[in-house]
Amino acid sequence: MVKAHSFGLSLQSIDMQGSTIAFIGRSQAFSPQSIEQDAAILAAVRSHLLSAGFECLPVSCEDEMISLEKANVYLTMGRRLRTLELLSQQQQNGCLVINSVGAVSACNQRKLLMQQLEDAGIAVPPLSGPDGYWVKRGEGCRESSADVQYAPNRIEADCLCKSLHQRGIQQIDVRAHIVGEWVKFYGVRQTSFFRCYGQQNTSVSDLVSRRVERLADTVAQLVGTDVYGGDCIVPADNQPVLVDFNDWPSFSRCRDEAAEAIASIVIKKTKQ
């Protein structure tokens, strides 16, 4: 049974006739291999909203941002602390922020989030197991391959933890490796858009897809994310286990459909 509470803040619909929309891209430090894809999904959403009659500011990057451009709706992939502080002020002033600051902050605290999800009844990897471990940065955003590494045993996992500590990373999430089918998912809450893919973009069975969607939607509701993605492992019993959950991925596999769905929730929330 999943507990009925939310870790993030999911904003309700706000009457914002004549909305001005700002688009904030993610720092290159947090997305070194996906800069072009990140820009492309924001540009695609912006195109849909321009067609719907919204005033849309140009897409900006949080790396170059000193202050926020004046708007009353912010679509943001940003994760820097300064970005979140500025957006939090706008949220408190009644602006609509997607994803909300609370949701992004929750995703940035991986170790705490995984524990909260486990406490809420979500299937996540256990703390120990016979098939090795994944050692992951437990706070902030992944910035390099060293932030997520596999260890075949507990001794090597402890060594990886020491390496992360030496880099100044204090919160580390260590969870057992799960044997099964890897599935990546993408979703936009409160729409019909949900896609999941197996390794090398292969399709997954209808049964697995339905179960992954049910799990992902539950997590999105708990965290308060409207635009999300993540990864599951599906063992032989077809019951998915959540191994990663992120705010606003690049949607490179399904960009056009995702952009249309994201634009639709903006239109819905602003009541245009």
JSON list of C-alpha atoms in Angstrom, two decimals, residues 40-164:
[
{"chain": "A", "resi": 40, "resn": "ALA", "atom": "CA", "xyz": [15.68, 20.48, -28.67]},
{"chain": "A", "resi": 41, "resn": "ILE", "atom": "CA", "xyz": [12.90, 19.40, -26.29]},
{"chain": "A", "resi": 42, "resn": "LEU", "atom": "CA", "xyz": [12.54, 22.93, -24.89]},
{"chain": "A", "resi": 43, "resn": "ALA", "atom": "CA", "xyz": [12.49, 24.37, -28.40]},
{"chain": "A", "resi": 44, "resn": "ALA", "atom": "CA", "xyz": [9.84, 21.85, -29.47]},
{"chain": "A", "resi": 45, "resn": "VAL", "atom": "CA", "xyz": [7.61, 22.70, -26.49]},
{"chain": "A", "resi": 46, "resn": "ARG", "atom": "CA", "xyz": [8.10, 26.41, -27.19]},
{"chain": "A", "resi": 47, "resn": "SER", "atom": "CA", "xyz": [7.01, 25.90, -30.81]},
{"chain": "A", "resi": 48, "resn": "HIS", "atom": "CA", "xyz": [3.76, 24.24, -29.71]},
{"chain": "A", "resi": 49, "resn": "LEU", "atom": "CA", "xyz": [3.03, 27.02, -27.22]},
{"chain": "A", "resi": 50, "resn": "LEU", "atom": "CA", "xyz": [3.76, 29.76, -29.76]},
{"chain": "A", "resi": 51, "resn": "SER", "atom": "CA", "xyz": [1.23, 28.09, -32.06]},
{"chain": "A", "resi": 52, "resn": "ALA", "atom": "CA", "xyz": [-1.26, 28.11, -29.19]},
{"chain": "A", "resi": 53, "resn": "GLY", "atom": "CA", "xyz": [-0.92, 31.89, -28.86]},
{"chain": "A", "resi": 54, "resn": "PHE", "atom": "CA", "xyz": [1.35, 32.23, -25.84]},
{"chain": "A", "resi": 55, "resn": "GLU", "atom": "CA", "xyz": [4.05, 34.86, -25.54]},
{"chain": "A", "resi": 56, "resn": "CYS", "atom": "CA", "xyz": [7.24, 32.78, -25.36]},
{"chain": "A", "resi": 57, "resn": "LEU", "atom": "CA", "xyz": [10.66, 34.10, -24.41]},
{"chain": "A", "resi": 58, "resn": "PRO", "atom": "CA", "xyz": [13.77, 32.62, -26.08]},
{"chain": "A", "resi": 59, "resn": "VAL", "atom": "CA", "xyz": [15.25, 29.45, -24.55]},
{"chain": "A", "resi": 60, "resn": "SER", "atom": "CA", "xyz": [18.03, 30.36, -22.11]},
{"chain": "A", "resi": 61, "resn": "CYS", "atom": "CA", "xyz": [20.61, 28.30, -20.17]},
{"chain": "A", "resi": 62, "resn": "GLU", "atom": "CA", "xyz": [21.00, 28.43, -16.43]},
{"chain": "A", "resi": 63, "resn": "ASP", "atom": "CA", "xyz": [24.80, 28.70, -16.88]},
{"chain": "A", "resi": 64, "resn": "GLU", "atom": "CA", "xyz": [24.33, 32.18, -18.34]},
{"chain": "A", "resi": 65, "resn": "MET", "atom": "CA", "xyz": [21.55, 33.29, -16.03]},
{"chain": "A", "resi": 66, "resn": "ILE", "atom": "CA", "xyz": [22.09, 36.04, -13.47]},
{"chain": "A", "resi": 67, "resn": "SER", "atom": "CA", "xyz": [18.41, 36.72, -12.84]},
{"chain": "A", "resi": 68, "resn": "LEU", "atom": "CA", "xyz": [15.16, 35.39, -14.22]},
{"chain": "A", "resi": 69, "resn": "GLU", "atom": "CA", "xyz": [13.53, 36.98, -17.22]},
{"chain": "A", "resi": 70, "resn": "LYS", "atom": "CA", "xyz": [10.14, 38.42, -16.35]},
{"chain": "A", "resi": 71, "resn": "ALA", "atom": "CA", "xyz": [7.44, 35.81, -16.91]},
{"chain": "A", "resi": 72, "resn": "ASN", "atom": "CA", "xyz": [4.61, 34.18, -15.02]},
{"chain": "A", "resi": 73, "resn": "VAL", "atom": "CA", "xyz": [5.23, 30.63, -16.29]},
{"chain": "A", "resi": 74, "resn": "TYR", "atom": "CA", "xyz": [8.65, 28.96, -16.15]},
{"chain": "A", "resi": 75, "resn": "LEU", "atom": "CA", "xyz": [9.43, 25.69, -17.90]},
{"chain": "A", "resi": 76, "resn": "THR", "atom": "CA", "xyz": [12.72, 24.62, -16.42]},
{"chain": "A", "resi": 77, "resn": "MET", "atom": "CA", "xyz": [15.32, 21.88, -16.72]},
{"chain": "A", "resi": 78, "resn": "GLY", "atom": "CA", "xyz": [17.59, 23.83, -14.34]},
{"chain": "A", "resi": 79, "resn": "ARG", "atom": "CA", "xyz": [19.20, 22.20, -11.32]},
{"chain": "A", "resi": 80, "resn": "ARG", "atom": "CA", "xyz": [21.70, 24.71, -9.99]},
{"chain": "A", "resi": 81, "resn": "LEU", "atom": "CA", "xyz": [21.03, 25.88, -6.45]},
{"chain": "A", "resi": 82, "resn": "ARG", "atom": "CA", "xyz": [20.89, 29.51, -7.58]},
{"chain": "A", "resi": 83, "resn": "THR", "atom": "CA", "xyz": [18.36, 28.61, -10.29]},
{"chain": "A", "resi": 84, "resn": "LEU", "atom": "CA", "xyz": [16.15, 26.84, -7.77]},
{"chain": "A", "resi": 85, "resn": "GLU", "atom": "CA", "xyz": [16.37, 29.75, -5.33]},
{"chain": "A", "resi": 86, "resn": "LEU", "atom": "CA", "xyz": [15.26, 32.22, -8.01]},
{"chain": "A", "resi": 87, "resn": "LEU", "atom": "CA", "xyz": [12.44, 29.94, -9.15]},
{"chain": "A", "resi": 88, "resn": "SER", "atom": "CA", "xyz": [11.33, 29.37, -5.56]},
{"chain": "A", "resi": 89, "resn": "GLN", "atom": "CA", "xyz": [10.84, 33.12, -5.19]},
{"chain": "A", "resi": 90, "resn": "GLN", "atom": "CA", "xyz": [8.76, 33.20, -8.37]},
{"chain": "A", "resi": 91, "resn": "GLN", "atom": "CA", "xyz": [6.72, 30.24, -7.18]},
{"chain": "A", "resi": 92, "resn": "GLN", "atom": "CA", "xyz": [6.00, 32.04, -3.91]},
{"chain": "A", "resi": 93, "resn": "ASN", "atom": "CA", "xyz": [4.87, 35.06, -5.94]},
{"chain": "A", "resi": 94, "resn": "GLY", "atom": "CA", "xyz": [2.24, 32.90, -7.66]},
{"chain": "A", "resi": 95, "resn": "CYS", "atom": "CA", "xyz": [4.08, 31.95, -10.84]},
{"chain": "A", "resi": 96, "resn": "LEU", "atom": "CA", "xyz": [3.71, 28.51, -12.35]},
{"chain": "A", "resi": 97, "resn": "VAL", "atom": "CA", "xyz": [6.95, 26.48, -12.42]},
{"chain": "A", "resi": 98, "resn": "ILE", "atom": "CA", "xyz": [7.20, 23.12, -14.24]},
{"chain": "A", "resi": 99, "resn": "ASN", "atom": "CA", "xyz": [8.70, 21.06, -12.74]},
{"chain": "A", "resi": 100, "resn": "SER", "atom": "CA", "xyz": [8.13, 22.62, -9.34]},
{"chain": "A", "resi": 101, "resn": "VAL", "atom": "CA", "xyz": [11.14, 23.53, -7.19]},
{"chain": "A", "resi": 102, "resn": "GLY", "atom": "CA", "xyz": [10.09, 20.98, -4.58]},
{"chain": "A", "resi": 103, "resn": "ALA", "atom": "CA", "xyz": [10.01, 18.18, -7.15]},
{"chain": "A", "resi": 104, "resn": "VAL", "atom": "CA", "xyz": [13.40, 19.06, -8.65]},
{"chain": "A", "resi": 105, "resn": "SER", "atom": "CA", "xyz": [14.94, 19.33, -5.18]},
{"chain": "A", "resi": 106, "resn": "ALA", "atom": "CA", "xyz": [13.56, 15.92, -4.27]},
{"chain": "A", "resi": 107, "resn": "CYS", "atom": "CA", "xyz": [15.11, 14.35, -7.38]},
{"chain": "A", "resi": 108, "resn": "ASN", "atom": "CA", "xyz": [18.43, 16.02, -6.53]},
{"chain": "A", "resi": 109, "resn": "GLN", "atom": "CA", "xyz": [18.53, 14.19, -3.19]},
{"chain": "A", "resi": 110, "resn": "ARG", "atom": "CA", "xyz": [18.75, 10.66, -4.53]},
{"chain": "A", "resi": 111, "resn": "LYS", "atom": "CA", "xyz": [19.62, 8.83, -1.31]},
{"chain": "A", "resi": 112, "resn": "LEU", "atom": "CA", "xyz": [16.83, 10.49, 0.65]},
{"chain": "A", "resi": 113, "resn": "LEU", "atom": "CA", "xyz": [14.36, 10.07, -2.20]},
{"chain": "A", "resi": 114, "resn": "MET", "atom": "CA", "xyz": [15.02, 6.34, -2.57]},
{"chain": "A", "resi": 115, "resn": "GLN", "atom": "CA", "xyz": [14.54, 5.85, 1.15]},
{"chain": "A", "resi": 116, "resn": "GLN", "atom": "CA", "xyz": [11.31, 7.86, 1.13]},
{"chain": "A", "resi": 117, "resn": "LEU", "atom": "CA", "xyz": [9.98, 5.89, -1.82]},
{"chain": "A", "resi": 118, "resn": "GLU", "atom": "CA", "xyz": [10.86, 2.63, -0.11]},
{"chain": "A", "resi": 119, "resn": "ASP", "atom": "CA", "xyz": [9.06, 3.80, 3.04]},
{"chain": "A", "resi": 120, "resn": "ALA", "atom": "CA", "xyz": [6.04, 4.63, 0.86]},
{"chain": "A", "resi": 121, "resn": "GLY", "atom": "CA", "xyz": [5.85, 1.08, -0.46]},
{"chain": "A", "resi": 122, "resn": "ILE", "atom": "CA", "xyz": [7.60, 1.59, -3.82]},
{"chain": "A", "resi": 123, "resn": "ALA", "atom": "CA", "xyz": [9.72, -1.31, -5.08]},
{"chain": "A", "resi": 124, "resn": "VAL", "atom": "CA", "xyz": [13.34, -0.10, -5.09]},
{"chain": "A", "resi": 125, "resn": "PRO", "atom": "CA", "xyz": [16.57, -2.16, -4.91]},
{"chain": "A", "resi": 126, "resn": "PRO", "atom": "CA", "xyz": [17.41, -3.51, -1.46]},
{"chain": "A", "resi": 127, "resn": "LEU", "atom": "CA", "xyz": [20.49, -2.41, 0.46]},
{"chain": "A", "resi": 128, "resn": "SER", "atom": "CA", "xyz": [22.22, -5.77, 0.00]},
{"chain": "A", "resi": 129, "resn": "GLY", "atom": "CA", "xyz": [22.14, -8.69, -2.41]},
{"chain": "A", "resi": 130, "resn": "PRO", "atom": "CA", "xyz": [24.20, -11.46, -4.04]},
{"chain": "A", "resi": 131, "resn": "ASP", "atom": "CA", "xyz": [24.75, -9.86, -7.47]},
{"chain": "A", "resi": 132, "resn": "GLY", "atom": "CA", "xyz": [26.87, -6.83, -6.69]},
{"chain": "A", "resi": 133, "resn": "TYR", "atom": "CA", "xyz": [26.11, -3.19, -5.92]},
{"chain": "A", "resi": 134, "resn": "TRP", "atom": "CA", "xyz": [25.52, 0.15, -7.58]},
{"chain": "A", "resi": 135, "resn": "VAL", "atom": "CA", "xyz": [27.29, 3.02, -5.86]},
{"chain": "A", "resi": 136, "resn": "LYS", "atom": "CA", "xyz": [25.75, 6.36, -6.78]},
{"chain": "A", "resi": 137, "resn": "ARG", "atom": "CA", "xyz": [26.14, 9.96, -5.80]},
{"chain": "A", "resi": 138, "resn": "GLY", "atom": "CA", "xyz": [23.36, 10.52, -3.25]},
{"chain": "A", "resi": 139, "resn": "GLU", "atom": "CA", "xyz": [23.07, 14.30, -3.43]},
{"chain": "A", "resi": 140, "resn": "GLY", "atom": "CA", "xyz": [23.20, 16.79, -6.25]},
{"chain": "A", "resi": 141, "resn": "CYS", "atom": "CA", "xyz": [23.27, 15.82, -9.92]},
{"chain": "A", "resi": 142, "resn": "ARG", "atom": "CA", "xyz": [25.39, 13.30, -11.73]},
{"chain": "A", "resi": 143, "resn": "GLU", "atom": "CA", "xyz": [28.30, 15.14, -13.36]},
{"chain": "A", "resi": 144, "resn": "SER", "atom": "CA", "xyz": [30.54, 12.28, -14.54]},
{"chain": "A", "resi": 145, "resn": "SER", "atom": "CA", "xyz": [30.65, 8.50, -14.96]},
{"chain": "A", "resi": 146, "resn": "ALA", "atom": "CA", "xyz": [32.44, 8.31, -11.60]},
{"chain": "A", "resi": 147, "resn": "ASP", "atom": "CA", "xyz": [29.20, 9.38, -9.90]},
{"chain": "A", "resi": 148, "resn": "VAL", "atom": "CA", "xyz": [27.55, 6.05, -10.79]},
{"chain": "A", "resi": 149, "resn": "GLN", "atom": "CA", "xyz": [29.61, 2.87, -10.67]},
{"chain": "A", "resi": 150, "resn": "TYR", "atom": "CA", "xyz": [29.09, -0.89, -10.32]},
{"chain": "A", "resi": 151, "resn": "ALA", "atom": "CA", "xyz": [30.91, -2.92, -7.69]},
{"chain": "A", "resi": 152, "resn": "PRO", "atom": "CA", "xyz": [30.89, -6.76, -7.80]},
{"chain": "A", "resi": 153, "resn": "ASN", "atom": "CA", "xyz": [31.06, -7.06, -4.01]},
{"chain": "A", "resi": 154, "resn": "ARG", "atom": "CA", "xyz": [30.73, -5.10, -0.79]},
{"chain": "A", "resi": 155, "resn": "ILE", "atom": "CA", "xyz": [34.46, -4.56, -0.36]},
{"chain": "A", "resi": 156, "resn": "GLU", "atom": "CA", "xyz": [34.77, -2.85, -3.74]},
{"chain": "A", "resi": 157, "resn": "ALA", "atom": "CA", "xyz": [31.58, -0.91, -3.05]},
{"chain": "A", "resi": 158, "resn": "ASP", "atom": "CA", "xyz": [33.17, 0.47, 0.11]},
{"chain": "A", "resi": 159, "resn": "CYS", "atom": "CA", "xyz": [36.24, 1.50, -1.90]},
{"chain": "A", "resi": 160, "resn": "LEU", "atom": "CA", "xyz": [34.06, 3.40, -4.36]},
{"chain": "A", "resi": 161, "resn": "CYS", "atom": "CA", "xyz": [32.33, 5.12, -1.45]},
{"chain": "A", "resi": 162, "resn": "LYS", "atom": "CA", "xyz": [35.71, 6.26, -0.14]},
{"chain": "A", "resi": 163, "resn": "SER", "atom": "CA", "xyz": [36.57, 7.68, -3.56]},
{"chain": "A", "resi": 164, "resn": "LEU", "atom": "CA", "xyz": [33.34, 9.68, -3.61]}
]
